[in-house]
Amino acid sequence: MKNEPTVSRPVRIVVIGAGNRANKYLEYARRYPDRLQPVAVVDVNDLRRHAFARDFGLPACRSYAHYDDFFADGVEADMVLISTPENVHFDPAVKAIDAGYHILLEKPIAQHLEECREIARRARERGVMVGVCHVLRYHPYFAKIREIVASGELGQVVSVNHTASVGLDRATHSYVRGIFRRERESNPILLAKCCHDMDLLCWFNSGAAPLKATSYGGRHYFIPANAPEGAGTRCLADCKAEKECPYSCKKLLLDNEYFNEYAFTCLNKKYEEITYEEKEYSLKTDNPQGRCIFKTDADLVDRQAVIVEFENGVVATHSMISGVARPGRNIHVVGTKGELQGFLEDNKFVVRLYNPANCLYTERVEEITNVTAGDGHSGGDSRIVNDFVNMELGLPRSVSSTVIEDSINGHLIVYAADESLDNGGVSVRI
């Protein structure tokens, strides 16, 4: 990624919530310390907080267990990254705005529509910038699609069809056994997983406002009725079907190491220091990841389809399917002159244009080659931080920029779709 000109001093950032996402974003500060400098960290987890403070050389007085203590200190900083759990965004965001800090806010903006609007309202009144971490906008694949759509090459957009297929490993770990499994403690899956996708539908549609949404779906597979004969309550404790069950926690977390950085946080140790025996014992006893996949208290839907009508007449559809063999995102954009179709994980898509000479079409393949290896979301994590630093410095922002005014519409679709789902698929105006 091209670095911007060096400035007189780096932008000073405070991290509230020093988990995986924060560390991914703060790779930018490690690469460009002349542009971004952490000056304080907040996290309730001692291990994460101390590790972050140690990595960036922060003094003990700038390491806080609770954000209220940080705000009380009046630390001099330019911006705050809020990457707390999804149900703990609103309160620190409001307090950061009231304190005058600019905010880079992990998605979703907040759990409820009125909270999103309150954050946006306060930010406008205080003159505070709030950037939302819709990192897919910064993925070179989607950025190139947006460029082609905006160029008019496909003509006027007619429809956008999009699918987010959630892999079996992530689905079982995060949304069935994990911390995101219940709406009350987290969010509906459309908000937790797919507010990125709803944002893309709006972004590709050049900012046209959504008018109404309809949604269908439900939870149909990982339920007690589908448990195999002999299933217990925990895979490694009382299950007679464990060896044959494809969803055994042993297969996912011991024989393999899917989501290892999350699966054993309950042990409060660095993952590389945890022994096999410790992992096995935790799965047998109190680790949520050791529960029978069919007998958890999860209540999120495992499939959901959404139809959205926009003010310019475009109709968009989005499908979330949980537990697939090959995860990824499919997209199909249809315009009056042609279409675009691709699968994100292939790093390429096809552009087809109607050819009036033979009433058929021409076709070309767009290969995405500027994918940054080892950087989250193919470089998107660093690009979004770079963009926000540029905005902080008064430099031009990119077309991918996700200030809160650009992000509200995608969230509005989510809230309307979930209302429709809860009411049997009735159409809900936005």
One Martini backbone bead per residue (centre of mass of N, CA, C, O) as a GRO file, in nm:
protein
  430
    1MET     BB    1   0.096   0.036   0.022
    2LYS     BB    2   0.071   0.360  -0.012
    3ASN     BB    3   0.232   0.612   0.134
    4GLU     BB    4   0.201   0.886   0.295
    5PRO     BB    5   0.305   1.163   0.388
    6THR     BB    6   0.485   1.289   0.619
    7VAL     BB    7   0.433   1.409   0.937
    8SER     BB    8   0.500   1.584   1.221
    9ARG     BB    9   0.288   1.379   1.353
   10PRO     BB   10   0.126   1.136   1.478
   11VAL     BB   11  -0.154   0.982   1.515
   12ARG     BB   12  -0.359   0.951   1.798
   13ILE     BB   13  -0.445   0.638   1.957
   14VAL     BB   14  -0.726   0.462   2.100
   15VAL     BB   15  -0.793   0.143   2.247
   16ILE     BB   16  -1.120  -0.019   2.258
   17GLY     BB   17  -1.050  -0.322   2.239
   18ALA     BB   18  -0.782  -0.577   2.234
   19GLY     BB   19  -0.835  -0.769   2.005
   20ASN     BB   20  -0.819  -0.898   1.701
   21ARG     BB   21  -0.913  -0.648   1.539
   22ALA     BB   22  -0.723  -0.442   1.660
   23ASN     BB   23  -0.458  -0.587   1.576
   24LYS     BB   24  -0.509  -0.568   1.276
   25TYR     BB   25  -0.525  -0.257   1.254
   26LEU     BB   26  -0.241  -0.206   1.419
   27GLU     BB   27  -0.043  -0.285   1.195
   28TYR     BB   28  -0.017  -0.003   1.085
   29ALA     BB   29   0.152   0.111   1.326
   30ARG     BB   30   0.391  -0.083   1.281
   31ARG     BB   31   0.453   0.021   0.985
   32TYR     BB   32   0.348   0.344   1.061
   33PRO     BB   33   0.467   0.530   1.317
   34ASP     BB   34   0.453   0.821   1.171
   35ARG     BB   35   0.116   0.806   1.156
   36LEU     BB   36   0.066   0.591   1.406
   37GLN     BB   37  -0.017   0.621   1.770
   38PRO     BB   38  -0.038   0.463   2.054
   39VAL     BB   39  -0.158   0.590   2.397
   40ALA     BB   40  -0.392   0.373   2.462
   41VAL     BB   41  -0.568   0.114   2.665
   42VAL     BB   42  -0.874  -0.094   2.655
   43ASP     BB   43  -0.938  -0.379   2.880
   44VAL     BB   44  -1.072  -0.638   3.075
   45ASN     BB   45  -0.836  -0.808   2.976
   46ASP     BB   46  -0.530  -0.857   3.097
   47LEU     BB   47  -0.379  -1.004   2.870
   48ARG     BB   48  -0.449  -0.812   2.636
   49ARG     BB   49  -0.366  -0.543   2.762
   50HIS     BB   50  -0.067  -0.607   2.828
   51ALA     BB   51   0.019  -0.689   2.543
   52PHE     BB   52  -0.039  -0.420   2.406
   53ALA     BB   53   0.132  -0.237   2.587
   54ARG     BB   54   0.398  -0.383   2.528
   55ASP     BB   55   0.408  -0.356   2.214
   56PHE     BB   56   0.376  -0.012   2.250
   57GLY     BB   57   0.498   0.112   2.516
   58LEU     BB   58   0.298   0.147   2.751
   59PRO     BB   59   0.207   0.281   3.024
   60ALA     BB   60   0.028   0.201   3.302
   61CYS     BB   61  -0.146   0.477   3.295
   62ARG     BB   62  -0.243   0.365   2.981
   63SER     BB   63  -0.402   0.119   3.130
   64TYR     BB   64  -0.738  -0.006   3.096
   65ALA     BB   65  -1.030  -0.176   3.212
   66HIS     BB   66  -1.204   0.096   3.170
   67TYR     BB   67  -1.340   0.355   2.988
   68ASP     BB   68  -1.413   0.551   3.219
   69ASP     BB   69  -1.119   0.594   3.311
   70PHE     BB   70  -1.019   0.718   3.053
   71PHE     BB   71  -1.218   0.959   3.030
   72ALA     BB   72  -1.136   1.084   3.311
   73ASP     BB   73  -0.829   1.157   3.217
   74GLY     BB   74  -0.796   1.314   2.945
   75VAL     BB   75  -0.656   1.208   2.699
   76GLU     BB   76  -0.435   1.276   2.452
   77ALA     BB   77  -0.616   1.257   2.141
   78ASP     BB   78  -0.762   1.195   1.816
   79MET     BB   79  -0.844   0.881   1.836
   80VAL     BB   80  -1.085   0.600   1.833
   81LEU     BB   81  -1.095   0.254   1.882
   82ILE     BB   82  -1.391   0.050   1.851
   83SER     BB   83  -1.361  -0.315   1.962
   84THR     BB   84  -1.591  -0.421   2.100
   85PRO     BB   85  -1.842  -0.576   2.163
   86GLU     BB   86  -2.138  -0.549   1.988
   87ASN     BB   87  -2.301  -0.466   2.271
   88VAL     BB   88  -2.042  -0.233   2.317
   89HIS     BB   89  -2.074   0.058   2.142
   90PHE     BB   90  -2.251   0.297   2.229
   91ASP     BB   91  -2.130   0.413   2.493
   92PRO     BB   92  -1.832   0.473   2.398
   93ALA     BB   93  -1.915   0.645   2.154
   94VAL     BB   94  -2.059   0.874   2.302
   95LYS     BB   95  -1.819   0.947   2.490
   96ALA     BB   96  -1.619   1.014   2.263
   97ILE     BB   97  -1.779   1.240   2.135
   98ASP     BB   98  -1.808   1.421   2.394
   99ALA     BB   99  -1.476   1.432   2.405
  100GLY     BB  100  -1.378   1.476   2.081
  101TYR     BB  101  -1.338   1.212   1.939
  102HIS     BB  102  -1.248   1.032   1.694
  103ILE     BB  103  -1.397   0.744   1.505
  104LEU     BB  104  -1.328   0.394   1.490
  105LEU     BB  105  -1.589   0.162   1.404
  106GLU     BB  106  -1.698  -0.124   1.459
  107LYS     BB  107  -1.889  -0.354   1.352
  108PRO     BB  108  -2.157  -0.252   1.432
  109ILE     BB  109  -2.264   0.039   1.532
  110ALA     BB  110  -2.534  -0.096   1.656
  111GLN     BB  111  -2.812  -0.268   1.775
  112HIS     BB  112  -2.991  -0.006   1.727
  113LEU     BB  113  -3.140   0.234   1.550
  114GLU     BB  114  -3.142   0.465   1.764
  115GLU     BB  115  -2.835   0.444   1.817
  116CYS     BB  116  -2.731   0.516   1.538
  117ARG     BB  117  -2.869   0.797   1.526
  118GLU     BB  118  -2.733   0.913   1.779
  119ILE     BB  119  -2.444   0.899   1.683
  120ALA     BB  120  -2.484   1.074   1.430
  121ARG     BB  121  -2.596   1.325   1.569
  122ARG     BB  122  -2.359   1.384   1.763
  123ALA     BB  123  -2.139   1.404   1.548
  124ARG     BB  124  -2.253   1.650   1.403
  125GLU     BB  125  -2.264   1.847   1.647
  126ARG     BB  126  -1.939   1.800   1.719
  127GLY     BB  127  -1.757   1.735   1.462
  128VAL     BB  128  -1.736   1.420   1.434
  129MET     BB  129  -1.571   1.146   1.322
  130VAL     BB  130  -1.726   0.838   1.182
  131GLY     BB  131  -1.589   0.533   1.124
  132VAL     BB  132  -1.668   0.235   0.947
  133CYS     BB  133  -1.572  -0.119   0.938
  134HIS     BB  134  -1.611  -0.172   0.606
  135VAL     BB  135  -1.380  -0.368   0.464
  136LEU     BB  136  -1.497  -0.459   0.183
  137ARG     BB  137  -1.450  -0.186   0.041
  138TYR     BB  138  -1.119  -0.244   0.064
  139HIS     BB  139  -1.135  -0.462  -0.119
  140PRO     BB  140  -1.014  -0.502  -0.437
  141TYR     BB  141  -1.258  -0.649  -0.552
  142PHE     BB  142  -1.490  -0.445  -0.471
  143ALA     BB  143  -1.353  -0.190  -0.577
  144LYS     BB  144  -1.362  -0.278  -0.877
  145ILE     BB  145  -1.664  -0.311  -0.903
  146ARG     BB  146  -1.737  -0.020  -0.831
  147GLU     BB  147  -1.584   0.109  -1.066
  148ILE     BB  148  -1.748  -0.024  -1.296
  149VAL     BB  149  -2.030   0.064  -1.213
  150ALA     BB  150  -1.965   0.379  -1.200
  151SER     BB  151  -1.876   0.404  -1.513
  152GLY     BB  152  -2.126   0.261  -1.694
  153GLU     BB  153  -2.065  -0.009  -1.848
  154LEU     BB  154  -2.348  -0.156  -1.750
  155GLY     BB  155  -2.512   0.075  -1.698
  156GLN     BB  156  -2.804   0.050  -1.556
  157VAL     BB  157  -2.895  -0.062  -1.270
  158VAL     BB  158  -3.118  -0.338  -1.176
  159SER     BB  159  -2.944  -0.568  -1.018
  160VAL     BB  160  -2.860  -0.739  -0.698
  161ASN     BB  161  -2.679  -1.041  -0.623
  162HIS     BB  162  -2.625  -1.194  -0.297
  163THR     BB  163  -2.384  -1.418  -0.122
  164ALA     BB  164  -2.344  -1.559   0.211
  165SER     BB  165  -2.115  -1.815   0.296
  166VAL     BB  166  -2.094  -2.000   0.586
  167GLY     BB  167  -1.883  -2.179   0.737
  168LEU     BB  168  -1.876  -2.442   0.943
  169ASP     BB  169  -1.665  -2.340   1.143
  170ARG     BB  170  -1.786  -2.057   1.199
  171ALA     BB  171  -2.073  -2.134   1.264
  172THR     BB  172  -2.016  -2.320   1.510
  173HIS     BB  173  -1.833  -2.128   1.673
  174SER     BB  174  -2.002  -1.846   1.669
  175TYR     BB  175  -2.342  -1.929   1.617
  176VAL     BB  176  -2.366  -2.185   1.828
  177ARG     BB  177  -2.121  -2.194   2.057
  178GLY     BB  178  -2.072  -1.897   2.078
  179ILE     BB  179  -2.090  -1.550   2.155
  180PHE     BB  180  -2.306  -1.518   1.888
  181ARG     BB  181  -2.573  -1.715   1.947
  182ARG     BB  182  -2.734  -1.461   2.080
  183GLU     BB  183  -2.921  -1.187   2.055
  184ARG     BB  184  -2.914  -1.066   2.345
  185GLU     BB  185  -2.581  -1.077   2.361
  186SER     BB  186  -2.581  -0.969   2.063
  187ASN     BB  187  -2.689  -1.050   1.737
  188PRO     BB  188  -2.815  -1.077   1.463
  189ILE     BB  189  -2.672  -1.222   1.189
  190LEU     BB  190  -2.709  -0.986   0.991
  191LEU     BB  191  -2.549  -0.787   1.175
  192ALA     BB  192  -2.294  -0.956   1.251
  193LYS     BB  193  -2.223  -1.059   0.938
  194CYS     BB  194  -2.408  -0.872   0.697
  195CYS     BB  195  -2.355  -0.557   0.702
  196HIS     BB  196  -2.152  -0.559   0.475
  197ASP     BB  197  -2.345  -0.654   0.246
  198MET     BB  198  -2.549  -0.422   0.271
  199ASP     BB  199  -2.343  -0.206   0.208
  200LEU     BB  200  -2.281  -0.300  -0.080
  201LEU     BB  201  -2.560  -0.261  -0.203
  202CYS     BB  202  -2.546   0.047  -0.164
  203TRP     BB  203  -2.274   0.114  -0.301
  204PHE     BB  204  -2.349  -0.005  -0.588
  205ASN     BB  205  -2.611   0.212  -0.576
  206SER     BB  206  -2.506   0.511  -0.528
  207GLY     BB  207  -2.686   0.588  -0.256
  208ALA     BB  208  -2.950   0.476  -0.275
  209ALA     BB  209  -3.234   0.445  -0.113
  210PRO     BB  210  -3.404   0.244   0.083
  211LEU     BB  211  -3.753   0.139   0.114
  212LYS     BB  212  -3.777  -0.192   0.124
  213ALA     BB  213  -3.831  -0.511   0.309
  214THR     BB  214  -3.783  -0.872   0.275
  215SER     BB  215  -3.804  -1.176   0.492
  216TYR     BB  216  -3.655  -1.507   0.515
  217GLY     BB  217  -3.638  -1.777   0.768
  218GLY     BB  218  -3.423  -1.980   0.997
  219ARG     BB  219  -3.411  -2.255   1.231
  220HIS     BB  220  -3.324  -2.607   1.125
  221TYR     BB  221  -3.063  -2.782   1.230
  222PHE     BB  222  -2.930  -2.688   1.518
  223ILE     BB  223  -3.128  -2.907   1.677
  224PRO     BB  224  -3.247  -3.148   1.882
  225ALA     BB  225  -3.405  -3.313   1.656
  226ASN     BB  226  -3.105  -3.366   1.498
  227ALA     BB  227  -2.986  -3.547   1.686
  228PRO     BB  228  -2.816  -3.810   1.736
  229GLU     BB  229  -2.795  -4.107   1.845
  230GLY     BB  230  -2.647  -4.063   2.166
  231ALA     BB  231  -2.647  -3.781   2.236
  232GLY     BB  232  -2.519  -3.542   2.426
  233THR     BB  233  -2.392  -3.241   2.577
  234ARG     BB  234  -2.087  -3.347   2.535
  235CYS     BB  235  -1.856  -3.470   2.331
  236LEU     BB  236  -1.625  -3.560   2.574
  237ALA     BB  237  -1.839  -3.685   2.800
  238ASP     BB  238  -2.160  -3.806   2.678
  239CYS     BB  239  -2.100  -3.911   2.376
  240LYS     BB  240  -2.187  -4.177   2.141
  241ALA     BB  241  -2.146  -3.995   1.851
  242GLU     BB  242  -1.869  -3.851   1.813
  243LYS     BB  243  -1.704  -4.018   1.596
  244GLU     BB  244  -1.939  -3.956   1.365
  245CYS     BB  245  -1.943  -3.657   1.409
  246PRO     BB  246  -1.877  -3.370   1.214
  247TYR     BB  247  -1.910  -3.160   1.488
  248SER     BB  248  -1.686  -3.222   1.655
  249CYS     BB  249  -1.465  -3.066   1.866
  250LYS     BB  250  -1.227  -3.248   1.804
  251LYS     BB  251  -1.208  -3.206   1.500
  252LEU     BB  252  -1.191  -2.882   1.511
  253LEU     BB  253  -0.979  -2.834   1.787
  254LEU     BB  254  -0.770  -3.088   1.786
  255ASP     BB  255  -0.722  -3.215   1.507
  256ASN     BB  256  -0.778  -2.925   1.465
  257GLU     BB  257  -0.745  -2.536   1.430
  258TYR     BB  258  -1.013  -2.381   1.455
  259PHE     BB  259  -1.017  -2.087   1.601
  260ASN     BB  260  -0.790  -2.089   1.830
  261GLU     BB  261  -0.791  -1.782   1.933
  262TYR     BB  262  -1.098  -1.836   2.059
  263ALA     BB  263  -1.160  -2.128   2.190
  264PHE     BB  264  -0.940  -2.061   2.461
  265THR     BB  265  -0.999  -1.794   2.633
  266CYS     BB  266  -1.097  -1.924   2.908
  267LEU     BB  267  -0.784  -1.975   3.000
  268ASN     BB  268  -0.607  -1.716   2.996
  269LYS     BB  269  -0.401  -1.779   2.751
  270LYS     BB  270  -0.176  -1.838   2.546
  271TYR     BB  271  -0.206  -2.051   2.296
  272GLU     BB  272   0.098  -2.160   2.286
  273GLU     BB  273   0.065  -2.246   2.612
  274ILE     BB  274  -0.140  -2.460   2.546
  275THR     BB  275  -0.229  -2.768   2.607
  276TYR     BB  276  -0.385  -3.044   2.511
  277GLU     BB  277  -0.498  -3.118   2.791
  278GLU     BB  278  -0.634  -2.844   2.846
  279LYS     BB  279  -0.823  -2.845   2.606
  280GLU     BB  280  -0.968  -3.110   2.663
  281TYR     BB  281  -1.076  -3.037   2.945
  282SER     BB  282  -1.242  -2.787   2.863
  283LEU     BB  283  -1.433  -2.946   2.666
  284LYS     BB  284  -1.545  -3.137   2.896
  285THR     BB  285  -1.655  -2.896   3.073
  286ASP     BB  286  -1.677  -2.533   3.026
  287ASN     BB  287  -1.650  -2.511   2.729
  288PRO     BB  288  -1.862  -2.403   2.486
  289GLN     BB  289  -1.718  -2.573   2.247
  290GLY     BB  290  -1.812  -2.870   2.388
  291ARG     BB  291  -2.087  -2.872   2.285
  292CYS     BB  292  -2.353  -2.976   2.153
  293ILE     BB  293  -2.463  -2.863   1.849
  294PHE     BB  294  -2.783  -2.946   1.916
  295LYS     BB  295  -2.763  -2.831   2.253
  296THR     BB  296  -2.790  -2.539   2.259
  297ASP     BB  297  -2.887  -2.179   2.317
  298ALA     BB  298  -2.928  -2.106   2.038
  299ASP     BB  299  -3.113  -1.842   1.806
  300LEU     BB  300  -3.003  -1.826   1.535
  301VAL     BB  301  -3.015  -1.817   1.221
  302ASP     BB  302  -2.917  -2.033   0.923
  303ARG     BB  303  -3.121  -1.870   0.731
  304GLN     BB  304  -3.139  -1.581   0.492
  305ALA     BB  305  -3.364  -1.375   0.307
  306VAL     BB  306  -3.337  -1.072   0.096
  307ILE     BB  307  -3.549  -0.799  -0.014
  308VAL     BB  308  -3.472  -0.495  -0.203
  309GLU     BB  309  -3.595  -0.162  -0.244
  310PHE     BB  310  -3.521   0.115  -0.434
  311GLU     BB  311  -3.569   0.444  -0.536
  312ASN     BB  312  -3.448   0.358  -0.842
  313GLY     BB  313  -3.564   0.037  -0.876
  314VAL     BB  314  -3.380  -0.140  -0.746
  315VAL     BB  315  -3.317  -0.492  -0.700
  316ALA     BB  316  -3.221  -0.673  -0.407
  317THR     BB  317  -3.031  -0.962  -0.301
  318HIS     BB  318  -2.994  -1.167   0.005
  319SER     BB  319  -2.792  -1.450   0.115
  320MET     BB  320  -2.781  -1.656   0.409
  321ILE     BB  321  -2.552  -1.931   0.464
  322SER     BB  322  -2.511  -2.190   0.702
  323GLY     BB  323  -2.266  -2.448   0.672
  324VAL     BB  324  -2.065  -2.467   0.447
  325ALA     BB  325  -1.802  -2.595   0.268
  326ARG     BB  326  -1.769  -2.323   0.085
  327PRO     BB  327  -1.679  -2.027   0.156
  328GLY     BB  328  -1.843  -1.708   0.058
  329ARG     BB  329  -1.886  -1.463  -0.219
  330ASN     BB  330  -2.153  -1.381  -0.424
  331ILE     BB  331  -2.195  -1.201  -0.746
  332HIS     BB  332  -2.471  -1.012  -0.929
  333VAL     BB  333  -2.462  -0.766  -1.180
  334VAL     BB  334  -2.727  -0.584  -1.342
  335GLY     BB  335  -2.756  -0.422  -1.654
  336THR     BB  336  -2.840  -0.258  -1.957
  337LYS     BB  337  -2.538  -0.364  -2.090
  338GLY     BB  338  -2.481  -0.576  -1.848
  339GLU     BB  339  -2.252  -0.790  -1.653
  340LEU     BB  340  -2.160  -0.922  -1.321
  341GLN     BB  341  -1.949  -1.209  -1.209
  342GLY     BB  342  -1.865  -1.362  -0.879
  343PHE     BB  343  -1.596  -1.489  -0.656
  344LEU     BB  344  -1.407  -1.377  -0.417
  345GLU     BB  345  -1.204  -1.630  -0.364
  346ASP     BB  346  -1.095  -1.608  -0.676
  347ASN     BB  347  -1.007  -1.316  -0.763
  348LYS     BB  348  -1.258  -1.298  -0.973
  349PHE     BB  349  -1.436  -1.168  -1.267
  350VAL     BB  350  -1.714  -1.122  -1.489
  351VAL     BB  351  -1.761  -0.944  -1.799
  352ARG     BB  352  -2.073  -0.872  -1.966
  353LEU     BB  353  -2.157  -0.762  -2.299
  354TYR     BB  354  -2.368  -0.645  -2.511
  355ASN     BB  355  -2.402  -0.750  -2.865
  356PRO     BB  356  -2.560  -0.611  -3.140
  357ALA     BB  357  -2.429  -0.766  -3.384
  358ASN     BB  358  -2.527  -1.078  -3.246
  359CYS     BB  359  -2.701  -1.088  -2.976
  360LEU     BB  360  -2.487  -1.120  -2.760
  361TYR     BB  361  -2.155  -1.149  -2.610
  362THR     BB  362  -1.904  -1.025  -2.424
  363GLU     BB  363  -1.588  -1.133  -2.257
  364ARG     BB  364  -1.426  -1.079  -1.933
  365VAL     BB  365  -1.149  -1.106  -1.710
  366GLU     BB  366  -1.103  -1.004  -1.371
  367GLU     BB  367  -0.803  -0.970  -1.211
  368ILE     BB  368  -0.688  -0.984  -0.874
  369THR     BB  369  -0.352  -0.872  -0.778
  370ASN     BB  370  -0.370  -0.659  -0.516
  371VAL     BB  371  -0.307  -0.876  -0.289
  372THR     BB  372  -0.243  -0.881   0.053
  373ALA     BB  373  -0.036  -1.061   0.219
  374GLY     BB  374  -0.118  -1.096   0.562
  375ASP     BB  375  -0.375  -0.914   0.527
  376GLY     BB  376  -0.663  -0.818   0.614
  377HIS     BB  377  -0.877  -0.840   0.365
  378SER     BB  378  -0.658  -0.794   0.146
  379GLY     BB  379  -0.580  -0.498   0.293
  380GLY     BB  380  -0.835  -0.360   0.423
  381ASP     BB  381  -0.742  -0.295   0.712
  382SER     BB  382  -0.523  -0.087   0.628
  383ARG     BB  383  -0.690   0.100   0.441
  384ILE     BB  384  -0.892   0.205   0.654
  385VAL     BB  385  -0.681   0.338   0.834
  386ASN     BB  386  -0.551   0.520   0.624
  387ASP     BB  387  -0.807   0.679   0.557
  388PHE     BB  388  -0.858   0.793   0.844
  389VAL     BB  389  -0.592   0.937   0.875
  390ASN     BB  390  -0.636   1.126   0.636
  391MET     BB  391  -0.886   1.263   0.751
  392GLU     BB  392  -0.746   1.365   1.010
  393LEU     BB  393  -0.534   1.537   0.812
  394GLY     BB  394  -0.712   1.652   0.558
  395LEU     BB  395  -0.725   1.438   0.350
  396PRO     BB  396  -0.826   1.260   0.111
  397ARG     BB  397  -1.075   1.040   0.047
  398SER     BB  398  -1.194   0.756  -0.045
  399VAL     BB  399  -1.445   0.576  -0.204
  400SER     BB  400  -1.454   0.370   0.057
  401SER     BB  401  -1.552   0.545   0.261
  402THR     BB  402  -1.696   0.497   0.618
  403VAL     BB  403  -1.886   0.695   0.712
  404ILE     BB  404  -2.179   0.706   0.880
  405GLU     BB  405  -2.356   0.819   0.646
  406ASP     BB  406  -2.280   0.557   0.461
  407SER     BB  407  -2.393   0.321   0.679
  408ILE     BB  408  -2.697   0.340   0.752
  409ASN     BB  409  -2.852   0.193   0.520
  410GLY     BB  410  -2.757  -0.096   0.578
  411HIS     BB  411  -2.883  -0.103   0.862
  412LEU     BB  412  -3.176  -0.051   0.779
  413ILE     BB  413  -3.211  -0.318   0.633
  414VAL     BB  414  -3.165  -0.504   0.870
  415TYR     BB  415  -3.398  -0.409   1.054
  416ALA     BB  416  -3.623  -0.463   0.844
  417ALA     BB  417  -3.566  -0.763   0.792
  418ASP     BB  418  -3.609  -0.861   1.087
  419GLU     BB  419  -3.897  -0.764   1.107
  420SER     BB  420  -4.003  -0.938   0.878
  421LEU     BB  421  -3.921  -1.213   0.992
  422ASP     BB  422  -4.088  -1.184   1.263
  423ASN     BB  423  -4.361  -1.131   1.053
  424GLY     BB  424  -4.360  -1.345   0.802
  425GLY     BB  425  -4.262  -1.144   0.546
  426VAL     BB  426  -4.326  -0.867   0.561
  427SER     BB  427  -4.331  -0.558   0.446
  428VAL     BB  428  -4.076  -0.304   0.514
  429ARG     BB  429  -4.034   0.010   0.579
  430ILE     BB  430  -3.751   0.256   0.580
   0.00000   0.00000   0.00000
